[in-house]
Amino acid sequence: MRRGLYPGSFDPVTLGHLDIIHRASELVDELIIGVLKNSTKRNLFSTEERIDLLKRVTADLPNVRIISFDGLLVDCAVEYGTHTIIRGLRAVTDFEYELQLAQTNKRLRPDIDTVFLTTNVEYAYLSSSIVREIASYGGDISHFVPQCIMDDVYKKAKRGETV
Ligand code: COA
């Protein structure tokens, strides 16, 4: 079985992430979405909440599984039996960071490769923090996040408490 691991903080999942998830799920037999638990970022949503949002927006994708992980990404890949890490590239500004990440991971685990999918131009400017900021002011986020999680994002962002 060909498995791919798509990691990130997903705080919250956006339409840009979802575009990558849809396309990646067609490239592998099983796509594992890895939600980073303890990032250095202050998160708006807890790990469980981020997993719940991801489960809801991927409910129509039978070969997608959501897990959370701590520690090194390559260790997570080994644990879940995949040699393929999938990352989205939005713009040239992502490239340097992503190259460093991919090359470091390759040095740590030569048997694991990183595959990049270019983000749909429609979402090239999008990030979770932009969504959080617009939602905190009550702005329209309907072009940025799936409709079924919009209310959750507004509720959390307006309270503004981070975890
Ligand atoms: N559409 C919209 N937004 C996107 C996107 C897309 N297709 N792809 C990325 N983004 C945004 C995210 O929303 C996020 O926005 P934010 O910073 O405003 O919250 C930003 O791009 C980057 O987030 P993400 O893709 O979640 O990456 P990350 O930098 O938070 O985490 C990991 C990347 C999880 C892969 C990395 O931190 C990691 O591997 N951690 C484990 C520790 C480890 O192994 N370290 C050694 C490796 S060098």
CSV table of N, CA and C and ligand atoms in Angstrom, one decimal:
chain,number,residue,atom,x,y,z
A,1,MET,N,0.8,-1.2,0.0
A,1,MET,CA,0.0,0.0,0.0
A,1,MET,C,0.9,1.3,0.0
A,2,ARG,N,0.6,2.2,-0.9
A,2,ARG,CA,1.4,3.4,-1.0
A,2,ARG,C,0.7,4.5,0.0
A,3,ARG,N,1.5,4.9,1.0
A,3,ARG,CA,0.9,5.9,1.9
A,3,ARG,C,1.7,7.2,1.8
A,4,GLY,N,1.0,8.3,2.0
A,4,GLY,CA,1.7,9.6,2.0
A,4,GLY,C,1.3,10.3,3.3
A,5,LEU,N,2.3,11.1,3.8
A,5,LEU,CA,2.0,11.9,5.0
A,5,LEU,C,2.0,13.3,4.7
A,6,TYR,N,0.9,14.0,5.0
A,6,TYR,CA,0.8,15.5,4.8
A,6,TYR,C,0.8,16.1,6.2
A,7,PRO,N,1.9,16.7,6.6
A,7,PRO,CA,1.9,17.3,7.9
A,7,PRO,C,1.7,18.8,7.9
A,8,GLY,N,1.3,19.3,9.1
A,8,GLY,CA,1.1,20.7,9.2
A,8,GLY,C,0.5,21.1,10.6
A,9,SER,N,0.3,22.4,10.8
A,9,SER,CA,-0.4,22.7,12.0
A,9,SER,C,-1.9,22.9,11.9
A,10,PHE,N,-2.3,23.2,10.7
A,10,PHE,CA,-3.8,23.2,10.4
A,10,PHE,C,-4.6,24.0,11.4
A,11,ASP,N,-4.2,25.3,11.7
A,11,ASP,CA,-4.9,26.0,12.8
A,11,ASP,C,-5.6,27.3,12.3
A,12,PRO,N,-6.7,27.2,11.5
A,12,PRO,CA,-7.4,26.0,11.1
A,12,PRO,C,-7.0,25.5,9.7
A,13,VAL,N,-7.6,24.3,9.3
A,13,VAL,CA,-7.5,23.9,7.9
A,13,VAL,C,-8.2,24.9,7.0
A,14,THR,N,-7.5,25.2,5.9
A,14,THR,CA,-8.1,26.2,5.0
A,14,THR,C,-8.5,25.5,3.6
A,15,LEU,N,-9.1,26.3,2.7
A,15,LEU,CA,-9.4,25.7,1.4
A,15,LEU,C,-8.1,25.4,0.6
A,16,GLY,N,-7.0,26.1,1.0
A,16,GLY,CA,-5.7,25.9,0.3
A,16,GLY,C,-5.2,24.5,0.8
A,17,HIS,N,-5.3,24.2,2.1
A,17,HIS,CA,-4.9,22.9,2.5
A,17,HIS,C,-5.8,21.8,1.9
A,18,LEU,N,-7.1,22.1,1.9
A,18,LEU,CA,-8.0,21.1,1.3
A,18,LEU,C,-7.8,20.7,-0.1
A,19,ASP,N,-7.4,21.8,-0.9
A,19,ASP,CA,-7.0,21.5,-2.3
A,19,ASP,C,-5.8,20.5,-2.4
A,20,ILE,N,-4.8,20.7,-1.5
A,20,ILE,CA,-3.7,19.8,-1.5
A,20,ILE,C,-4.1,18.4,-1.1
A,21,ILE,N,-5.0,18.4,-0.1
A,21,ILE,CA,-5.5,17.1,0.5
A,21,ILE,C,-6.2,16.3,-0.6
A,22,HIS,N,-7.1,17.0,-1.4
A,22,HIS,CA,-7.8,16.3,-2.4
A,22,HIS,C,-6.9,15.7,-3.5
A,23,ARG,N,-5.9,16.6,-3.9
A,23,ARG,CA,-5.0,16.1,-5.0
A,23,ARG,C,-4.1,15.0,-4.5
A,24,ALA,N,-3.6,15.2,-3.2
A,24,ALA,CA,-2.6,14.2,-2.7
A,24,ALA,C,-3.4,12.9,-2.5
A,25,SER,N,-4.6,12.9,-2.1
A,25,SER,CA,-5.3,11.6,-1.8
A,25,SER,C,-5.5,10.8,-3.1
A,26,GLU,N,-5.4,11.5,-4.3
A,26,GLU,CA,-5.5,10.7,-5.5
A,26,GLU,C,-4.2,10.1,-5.9
A,27,LEU,N,-3.1,10.6,-5.3
A,27,LEU,CA,-1.8,10.1,-5.7
A,27,LEU,C,-1.3,8.9,-4.9
A,28,VAL,N,-2.0,8.6,-3.7
A,28,VAL,CA,-1.6,7.5,-2.8
A,28,VAL,C,-2.8,6.7,-2.5
A,29,ASP,N,-2.5,5.5,-2.0
A,29,ASP,CA,-3.7,4.6,-1.5
A,29,ASP,C,-4.3,5.2,-0.2
A,30,GLU,N,-3.4,5.6,0.7
A,30,GLU,CA,-3.8,6.2,1.9
A,30,GLU,C,-3.1,7.5,2.2
A,31,LEU,N,-3.8,8.5,2.5
A,31,LEU,CA,-3.2,9.8,2.9
A,31,LEU,C,-3.4,10.0,4.4
A,32,ILE,N,-2.2,10.1,5.1
A,32,ILE,CA,-2.3,10.4,6.5
A,32,ILE,C,-2.0,11.9,6.7
A,33,ILE,N,-3.0,12.5,7.4
A,33,ILE,CA,-2.7,14.0,7.7
A,33,ILE,C,-2.2,14.0,9.1
A,34,GLY,N,-1.0,14.6,9.2
A,34,GLY,CA,-0.4,14.6,10.5
A,34,GLY,C,-0.5,16.0,11.1
A,35,VAL,N,-1.2,16.1,12.2
A,35,VAL,CA,-1.4,17.4,12.9
A,35,VAL,C,-0.3,17.6,14.0
A,36,LEU,N,0.5,18.6,13.8
A,36,LEU,CA,1.6,18.8,14.7
A,36,LEU,C,1.1,19.3,16.1
A,37,LYS,N,1.4,18.5,17.2
A,37,LYS,CA,0.8,18.9,18.5
A,37,LYS,C,1.5,20.1,19.1
A,38,ASN,N,2.8,20.0,19.4
A,38,ASN,CA,3.5,21.0,20.1
A,38,ASN,C,4.4,21.9,19.2
A,39,SER,N,3.7,22.7,18.5
A,39,SER,CA,4.6,23.6,17.6
A,39,SER,C,5.0,24.8,18.5
A,40,THR,N,6.0,25.5,18.0
A,40,THR,CA,6.4,26.7,18.7
A,40,THR,C,5.4,27.8,18.6
A,41,LYS,N,4.4,27.6,17.6
A,41,LYS,CA,3.4,28.7,17.4
A,41,LYS,C,2.4,28.6,18.5
A,42,ARG,N,1.7,29.7,18.8
A,42,ARG,CA,0.6,29.7,19.7
A,42,ARG,C,-0.6,29.3,18.9
A,43,ASN,N,-1.3,28.2,19.2
A,43,ASN,CA,-2.4,27.8,18.4
A,43,ASN,C,-3.7,28.4,18.9
A,44,LEU,N,-4.7,28.6,18.0
A,44,LEU,CA,-6.0,29.0,18.4
A,44,LEU,C,-6.8,27.8,18.8
A,45,PHE,N,-6.7,26.8,17.9
A,45,PHE,CA,-7.5,25.5,18.2
A,45,PHE,C,-6.5,24.5,18.9
A,46,SER,N,-7.1,23.7,19.8
A,46,SER,CA,-6.3,22.6,20.4
A,46,SER,C,-6.1,21.5,19.4
A,47,THR,N,-5.2,20.6,19.7
A,47,THR,CA,-5.0,19.5,18.8
A,47,THR,C,-6.2,18.8,18.4
A,48,GLU,N,-7.0,18.5,19.5
A,48,GLU,CA,-8.3,17.7,19.3
A,48,GLU,C,-9.2,18.5,18.4
A,49,GLU,N,-9.3,19.8,18.6
A,49,GLU,CA,-10.2,20.6,17.7
A,49,GLU,C,-9.7,20.6,16.3
A,50,ARG,N,-8.4,20.7,16.1
A,50,ARG,CA,-7.9,20.8,14.7
A,50,ARG,C,-8.1,19.5,14.0
A,51,ILE,N,-8.0,18.4,14.8
A,51,ILE,CA,-8.3,17.0,14.2
A,51,ILE,C,-9.8,17.0,13.8
A,52,ASP,N,-10.6,17.4,14.7
A,52,ASP,CA,-12.1,17.4,14.5
A,52,ASP,C,-12.5,18.2,13.2
A,53,LEU,N,-11.9,19.4,13.1
A,53,LEU,CA,-12.2,20.2,11.9
A,53,LEU,C,-11.7,19.5,10.6
A,54,LEU,N,-10.5,18.9,10.7
A,54,LEU,CA,-10.0,18.1,9.5
A,54,LEU,C,-10.9,16.9,9.2
A,55,LYS,N,-11.3,16.2,10.2
A,55,LYS,CA,-12.2,15.1,10.0
A,55,LYS,C,-13.5,15.5,9.3
A,56,ARG,N,-14.0,16.6,9.7
A,56,ARG,CA,-15.3,17.1,9.1
A,56,ARG,C,-15.1,17.5,7.6
A,57,VAL,N,-14.0,18.1,7.3
A,57,VAL,CA,-13.8,18.6,5.9
A,57,VAL,C,-13.3,17.5,5.0
A,58,THR,N,-12.9,16.4,5.6
A,58,THR,CA,-12.4,15.3,4.7
A,58,THR,C,-13.4,14.1,4.8
A,59,ALA,N,-14.5,14.3,5.3
A,59,ALA,CA,-15.5,13.2,5.5
A,59,ALA,C,-15.8,12.4,4.2
A,60,ASP,N,-15.7,13.1,3.1
A,60,ASP,CA,-16.0,12.5,1.8
A,60,ASP,C,-14.8,11.8,1.2
A,61,LEU,N,-13.7,11.8,1.9
A,61,LEU,CA,-12.5,11.2,1.3
A,61,LEU,C,-12.1,9.9,2.1
A,62,PRO,N,-12.5,8.7,1.6
A,62,PRO,CA,-12.4,7.5,2.3
A,62,PRO,C,-11.0,7.1,2.6
A,63,ASN,N,-10.0,7.5,1.8
A,63,ASN,CA,-8.6,7.1,2.0
A,63,ASN,C,-7.8,8.1,2.8
A,64,VAL,N,-8.5,9.0,3.5
A,64,VAL,CA,-7.7,10.0,4.3
A,64,VAL,C,-7.9,9.6,5.8
A,65,ARG,N,-6.8,9.6,6.5
A,65,ARG,CA,-6.8,9.4,8.0
A,65,ARG,C,-6.1,10.5,8.7
A,66,ILE,N,-6.7,11.0,9.8
A,66,ILE,CA,-6.1,12.1,10.5
A,66,ILE,C,-5.4,11.6,11.8
A,67,ILE,N,-4.2,12.0,12.0
A,67,ILE,CA,-3.5,11.6,13.3
A,67,ILE,C,-2.8,12.9,13.8
A,68,SER,N,-2.3,12.8,15.1
A,68,SER,CA,-1.5,13.9,15.6
A,68,SER,C,-0.1,13.3,15.9
A,69,PHE,N,0.9,14.2,15.9
A,69,PHE,CA,2.2,13.8,16.2
A,69,PHE,C,3.0,14.8,16.9
A,70,ASP,N,4.0,14.3,17.6
A,70,ASP,CA,4.9,15.1,18.4
A,70,ASP,C,6.3,14.7,18.0
A,71,GLY,N,7.2,15.6,18.2
A,71,GLY,CA,8.6,15.1,17.9
A,71,GLY,C,8.9,15.3,16.4
A,72,LEU,N,9.9,14.4,15.9
A,72,LEU,CA,10.3,14.6,14.5
A,72,LEU,C,9.3,14.1,13.5
A,73,LEU,N,9.2,14.8,12.4
A,73,LEU,CA,8.3,14.4,11.3
A,73,LEU,C,8.8,13.0,10.7
A,74,VAL,N,10.1,12.8,10.6
A,74,VAL,CA,10.5,11.6,10.0
A,74,VAL,C,10.2,10.4,10.9
A,75,ASP,N,10.2,10.6,12.2
A,75,ASP,CA,9.8,9.5,13.1
A,75,ASP,C,8.3,9.2,13.0
A,76,CYS,N,7.5,10.2,12.7
A,76,CYS,CA,6.1,10.0,12.5
A,76,CYS,C,5.9,9.2,11.2
A,77,ALA,N,6.7,9.6,10.2
A,77,ALA,CA,6.6,8.9,8.9
A,77,ALA,C,6.9,7.4,9.1
A,78,VAL,N,7.9,7.1,9.8
A,78,VAL,CA,8.3,5.7,10.1
A,78,VAL,C,7.2,5.0,10.8
A,79,GLU,N,6.7,5.7,11.9
A,79,GLU,CA,5.7,5.0,12.7
A,79,GLU,C,4.5,4.6,11.9
A,80,TYR,N,4.1,5.5,10.9
A,80,TYR,CA,2.9,5.2,10.1
A,80,TYR,C,3.2,4.5,8.8
A,81,GLY,N,4.5,4.0,8.6
A,81,GLY,CA,4.8,3.2,7.5
A,81,GLY,C,4.8,3.9,6.2
A,82,THR,N,5.2,5.1,6.1
A,82,THR,CA,5.3,5.8,4.8
A,82,THR,C,6.7,6.4,4.5
A,83,HIS,N,7.0,6.4,3.2
A,83,HIS,CA,8.3,6.9,2.8
A,83,HIS,C,8.1,8.2,2.1
A,84,THR,N,6.9,8.7,2.1
A,84,THR,CA,6.6,9.9,1.3
A,84,THR,C,5.9,11.0,2.1
A,85,ILE,N,6.6,12.1,2.2
A,85,ILE,CA,6.0,13.3,2.9
A,85,ILE,C,5.5,14.2,1.8
A,86,ILE,N,4.4,14.8,2.0
A,86,ILE,CA,3.8,15.7,1.0
A,86,ILE,C,3.7,17.1,1.6
A,87,ARG,N,4.1,18.1,0.8
A,87,ARG,CA,4.0,19.5,1.3
A,87,ARG,C,3.5,20.3,0.1
A,88,GLY,N,2.8,21.4,0.5
A,88,GLY,CA,2.3,22.3,-0.5
A,88,GLY,C,3.3,23.5,-0.6
A,89,LEU,N,3.5,23.9,-1.9
A,89,LEU,CA,4.3,25.1,-2.1
A,89,LEU,C,3.4,26.2,-2.6
A,90,ARG,N,3.3,27.3,-1.8
A,90,ARG,CA,2.4,28.4,-2.2
A,90,ARG,C,3.1,29.4,-3.2
A,91,ALA,N,4.2,29.8,-2.8
A,91,ALA,CA,4.9,30.9,-3.5
A,91,ALA,C,6.4,30.6,-3.3
A,92,VAL,N,7.1,31.4,-4.0
A,92,VAL,CA,8.6,31.3,-4.0
A,92,VAL,C,9.1,31.5,-2.5
A,93,THR,N,8.3,32.3,-1.8
A,93,THR,CA,8.7,32.5,-0.4
A,93,THR,C,8.7,31.3,0.5
A,94,ASP,N,7.9,30.3,0.1
A,94,ASP,CA,7.9,29.0,0.9
A,94,ASP,C,9.1,28.2,0.5
A,95,PHE,N,9.7,28.4,-0.6
A,95,PHE,CA,10.7,27.5,-1.2
A,95,PHE,C,11.9,27.2,-0.3
A,96,GLU,N,12.5,28.3,0.2
A,96,GLU,CA,13.7,28.2,1.0
A,96,GLU,C,13.5,27.4,2.3
A,97,TYR,N,12.4,27.7,3.0
A,97,TYR,CA,12.1,26.9,4.2
A,97,TYR,C,11.8,25.5,3.9
A,98,GLU,N,11.0,25.3,2.8
A,98,GLU,CA,10.6,23.9,2.5
A,98,GLU,C,11.8,23.1,2.0
A,99,LEU,N,12.7,23.7,1.3
A,99,LEU,CA,13.9,23.0,0.8
A,99,LEU,C,14.8,22.6,2.0
A,100,GLN,N,14.9,23.5,3.0
A,100,GLN,CA,15.7,23.2,4.2
A,100,GLN,C,15.1,22.0,5.0
A,101,LEU,N,13.8,22.1,5.1
A,101,LEU,CA,13.0,21.0,5.8
A,101,LEU,C,13.2,19.7,5.1
A,102,ALA,N,13.0,19.7,3.8
A,102,ALA,CA,13.1,18.4,3.0
A,102,ALA,C,14.5,17.9,3.1
A,103,GLN,N,15.5,18.8,2.9
A,103,GLN,CA,16.9,18.3,2.9
A,103,GLN,C,17.3,17.8,4.3
A,104,THR,N,16.9,18.4,5.3
A,104,THR,CA,17.2,18.0,6.7
A,104,THR,C,16.5,16.6,6.9
A,105,ASN,N,15.3,16.5,6.5
A,105,ASN,CA,14.6,15.2,6.7
A,105,ASN,C,15.3,14.1,5.9
A,106,LYS,N,15.8,14.4,4.8
A,106,LYS,CA,16.4,13.4,3.9
A,106,LYS,C,17.7,13.0,4.6
A,107,ARG,N,18.4,13.9,5.2
A,107,ARG,CA,19.7,13.6,5.9
A,107,ARG,C,19.4,12.7,7.1
A,108,LEU,N,18.3,13.0,7.8
A,108,LEU,CA,17.9,12.2,9.0
A,108,LEU,C,17.4,10.8,8.6
A,109,ARG,N,16.7,10.7,7.5
A,109,ARG,CA,16.1,9.4,7.0
A,109,ARG,C,16.2,9.4,5.5
A,110,PRO,N,17.3,8.9,4.9
A,110,PRO,CA,17.5,8.9,3.5
A,110,PRO,C,16.4,8.1,2.7
A,111,ASP,N,15.7,7.2,3.4
A,111,ASP,CA,14.7,6.4,2.7
A,111,ASP,C,13.3,7.2,2.6
A,112,ILE,N,13.3,8.4,3.1
A,112,ILE,CA,12.0,9.2,3.1
A,112,ILE,C,12.2,10.4,2.2
A,113,ASP,N,11.3,10.5,1.2
A,113,ASP,CA,11.3,11.6,0.3
A,113,ASP,C,10.2,12.6,0.5
A,114,THR,N,10.5,13.9,0.1
A,114,THR,CA,9.4,14.9,0.2
A,114,THR,C,8.9,15.2,-1.2
A,115,VAL,N,7.6,15.2,-1.4
A,115,VAL,CA,7.0,15.5,-2.7
A,115,VAL,C,6.3,16.8,-2.5
A,116,PHE,N,6.5,17.8,-3.5
A,116,PHE,CA,5.8,19.1,-3.4
A,116,PHE,C,4.7,19.2,-4.4
A,117,LEU,N,3.5,19.6,-3.9
A,117,LEU,CA,2.4,20.0,-4.8
A,117,LEU,C,2.3,21.5,-4.8
A,118,THR,N,2.2,22.1,-6.0
A,118,THR,CA,2.0,23.5,-6.0
A,118,THR,C,0.6,23.8,-5.7
A,119,THR,N,0.5,24.8,-4.8
A,119,THR,CA,-0.9,25.2,-4.4
A,119,THR,C,-1.6,25.9,-5.5
A,120,ASN,N,-2.9,25.6,-5.6
A,120,ASN,CA,-3.7,26.3,-6.6
A,120,ASN,C,-3.6,27.8,-6.5
A,121,VAL,N,-3.4,28.5,-7.6
A,121,VAL,CA,-3.1,30.0,-7.5
A,121,VAL,C,-4.2,30.7,-6.8
A,122,GLU,N,-5.4,30.2,-6.8
A,122,GLU,CA,-6.5,30.8,-6.1
A,122,GLU,C,-6.2,31.0,-4.6
A,123,TYR,N,-5.3,30.0,-4.1
A,123,TYR,CA,-5.1,30.0,-2.6
A,123,TYR,C,-3.6,30.4,-2.3
A,124,ALA,N,-2.9,30.9,-3.3
A,124,ALA,CA,-1.4,31.1,-3.1
A,124,ALA,C,-1.1,32.1,-2.0
A,125,TYR,N,-2.0,33.0,-1.7
A,125,TYR,CA,-1.7,34.0,-0.7
A,125,TYR,C,-2.2,33.6,0.7
A,126,LEU,N,-2.9,32.5,0.7
A,126,LEU,CA,-3.7,32.2,1.9
A,126,LEU,C,-2.8,31.5,3.0
A,127,SER,N,-3.2,31.8,4.3
A,127,SER,CA,-2.5,31.2,5.4
A,127,SER,C,-3.5,31.1,6.6
A,128,SER,N,-3.3,30.2,7.5
A,128,SER,CA,-4.2,30.1,8.6
A,128,SER,C,-4.2,31.3,9.5
A,129,SER,N,-3.1,32.0,9.6
A,129,SER,CA,-3.1,33.2,10.4
A,129,SER,C,-3.9,34.3,9.8
A,130,ILE,N,-3.9,34.4,8.4
A,130,ILE,CA,-4.7,35.4,7.8
A,130,ILE,C,-6.2,35.1,8.1
A,131,VAL,N,-6.5,33.9,8.0
A,131,VAL,CA,-7.9,33.5,8.2
A,131,VAL,C,-8.3,33.8,9.7
A,132,ARG,N,-7.4,33.5,10.6
A,132,ARG,CA,-7.7,33.8,12.0
A,132,ARG,C,-7.9,35.3,12.2
A,133,GLU,N,-7.0,36.1,11.6
A,133,GLU,CA,-7.1,37.6,11.8
A,133,GLU,C,-8.4,38.1,11.2
A,134,ILE,N,-8.7,37.7,10.0
A,134,ILE,CA,-10.0,38.2,9.4
A,134,ILE,C,-11.2,37.8,10.2
A,135,ALA,N,-11.2,36.6,10.7
A,135,ALA,CA,-12.3,36.1,11.4
A,135,ALA,C,-12.4,36.8,12.8
A,136,SER,N,-11.3,37.2,13.4
A,136,SER,CA,-11.3,37.9,14.7
A,136,SER,C,-12.0,39.3,14.5
A,137,TYR,N,-12.0,39.8,13.3
A,137,TYR,CA,-12.7,41.1,13.1
A,137,TYR,C,-14.1,40.9,12.5
A,138,GLY,N,-14.5,39.7,12.4
A,138,GLY,CA,-15.8,39.4,11.8
A,138,GLY,C,-15.9,39.5,10.3
A,139,GLY,N,-14.7,39.6,9.6
A,139,GLY,CA,-14.7,39.7,8.2
A,139,GLY,C,-15.1,38.4,7.5
A,140,ASP,N,-15.3,38.5,6.2
A,140,ASP,CA,-15.8,37.3,5.4
A,140,ASP,C,-14.7,36.3,5.1
A,141,ILE,N,-14.9,35.1,5.7
A,141,ILE,CA,-13.9,34.1,5.4
A,141,ILE,C,-14.4,33.0,4.5
A,142,SER,N,-15.6,33.2,3.9
A,142,SER,CA,-16.2,32.2,3.1
A,142,SER,C,-15.4,31.7,1.9
A,143,HIS,N,-14.4,32.6,1.5
A,143,HIS,CA,-13.6,32.2,0.3
A,143,HIS,C,-12.3,31.4,0.8
A,144,PHE,N,-12.2,31.3,2.1
A,144,PHE,CA,-10.9,30.8,2.7
A,144,PHE,C,-11.0,29.5,3.4
A,145,VAL,N,-12.2,29.2,4.0
A,145,VAL,CA,-12.3,27.9,4.8
A,145,VAL,C,-13.6,27.2,4.3
A,146,PRO,N,-13.7,25.9,4.4
A,146,PRO,CA,-14.9,25.2,4.1
A,146,PRO,C,-16.1,25.7,4.9
A,147,GLN,N,-17.2,25.8,4.3
A,147,GLN,CA,-18.4,26.3,4.9
A,147,GLN,C,-18.7,25.6,6.3
A,148,CYS,N,-18.5,24.3,6.3
A,148,CYS,CA,-19.0,23.5,7.5
A,148,CYS,C,-18.1,23.8,8.7
A,149,ILE,N,-17.0,24.5,8.6
A,149,ILE,CA,-16.3,24.9,9.8
A,149,ILE,C,-16.2,26.4,10.1
A,150,MET,N,-16.9,27.1,9.2
A,150,MET,CA,-16.9,28.6,9.3
A,150,MET,C,-17.3,29.1,10.7
A,151,ASP,N,-18.4,28.6,11.2
A,151,ASP,CA,-18.9,29.1,12.5
A,151,ASP,C,-17.9,28.8,13.6
A,152,ASP,N,-17.2,27.6,13.6
A,152,ASP,CA,-16.3,27.3,14.6
A,152,ASP,C,-15.1,28.3,14.6
A,153,VAL,N,-14.7,28.7,13.4
A,153,VAL,CA,-13.6,29.6,13.3
A,153,VAL,C,-14.0,31.0,13.8
A,154,TYR,N,-15.1,31.4,13.4
A,154,TYR,CA,-15.6,32.7,13.9
A,154,TYR,C,-15.6,32.7,15.5
A,155,LYS,N,-16.3,31.7,16.0
A,155,LYS,CA,-16.4,31.6,17.5
A,155,LYS,C,-15.1,31.7,18.2
A,156,LYS,N,-14.1,30.9,17.8
A,156,LYS,CA,-12.8,30.8,18.4
A,156,LYS,C,-12.1,32.1,18.2
A,157,ALA,N,-12.1,32.6,17.0
A,157,ALA,CA,-11.2,33.8,16.6
A,157,ALA,C,-11.7,35.0,17.4
A,158,LYS,N,-13.0,35.1,17.6
A,158,LYS,CA,-13.6,36.3,18.3
A,158,LYS,C,-13.2,36.3,19.7
A,159,ARG,N,-13.1,35.0,20.3
A,159,ARG,CA,-12.7,34.9,21.7
A,159,ARG,C,-11.2,35.2,21.8
A,160,GLY,N,-10.5,34.8,20.7
A,160,GLY,CA,-9.0,35.1,20.6
A,160,GLY,C,-8.1,34.4,21.6
A,161,GLU,N,-8.6,33.4,22.4
A,161,GLU,CA,-7.8,32.7,23.3
A,161,GLU,C,-6.9,31.7,22.6
A,162,THR,N,-5.6,31.7,22.9
A,162,THR,CA,-4.7,30.7,22.2
A,162,THR,C,-4.4,29.6,23.2
A,163,VAL,N,-4.0,28.5,22.6
A,163,VAL,CA,-3.7,27.3,23.5
A,163,VAL,C,-2.2,27.0,23.4
B,1,COA,N1,-3.0,26.6,1.7
B,1,COA,C1,-3.1,27.5,2.7
B,1,COA,N2,-2.2,27.7,3.7
B,1,COA,C2,-1.1,27.0,3.7
B,1,COA,C3,-0.9,26.0,2.7
B,1,COA,C4,-1.9,25.8,1.7
B,1,COA,N3,-1.8,24.9,0.8
B,1,COA,N4,0.3,25.4,3.0
B,1,COA,C5,0.8,26.0,4.1
B,1,COA,N5,-0.1,26.9,4.5
B,1,COA,C6,0.1,27.8,5.6
B,1,COA,C7,-0.4,27.3,6.9
B,1,COA,O1,-1.7,27.7,7.1
B,1,COA,C8,0.5,28.0,7.9
B,1,COA,O2,0.0,29.3,8.1
B,1,COA,P1,0.3,30.1,9.5
B,1,COA,O3,1.8,30.1,9.7
B,1,COA,O4,-0.3,31.4,9.2
B,1,COA,O5,-0.4,29.3,10.6
B,1,COA,C9,1.8,28.1,7.1
B,1,COA,O6,1.5,28.0,5.8
B,1,COA,C10,2.9,27.0,7.4
B,1,COA,O7,2.2,26.0,8.1
B,1,COA,P2,2.3,24.5,8.0
B,1,COA,O8,2.3,23.9,6.6
B,1,COA,O9,1.3,24.0,8.9
B,1,COA,O10,3.7,24.2,8.4
B,1,COA,P3,4.4,24.5,9.8
B,1,COA,O11,5.6,25.3,9.5
B,1,COA,O12,3.5,24.9,10.8
B,1,COA,O13,4.8,23.0,10.2
B,1,COA,C11,6.0,20.9,9.9
B,1,COA,C12,5.6,22.2,9.3
B,1,COA,C13,4.9,20.2,10.7
B,1,COA,C14,6.2,20.0,8.7
B,1,COA,C15,7.3,21.1,10.6
B,1,COA,O14,7.1,22.0,11.6
B,1,COA,C16,7.8,19.8,11.3
B,1,COA,O15,8.2,18.9,10.6
B,1,COA,N6,7.8,19.7,12.6
B,1,COA,C17,8.2,18.5,13.3
B,1,COA,C18,9.6,18.7,13.9
B,1,COA,C19,10.7,18.3,13.0
B,1,COA,O16,10.7,17.2,12.4
B,1,COA,N7,11.7,19.2,12.8
B,1,COA,C20,12.8,18.9,12.0
B,1,COA,C21,12.6,19.1,10.5
B,1,COA,S1,13.7,20.3,10.0
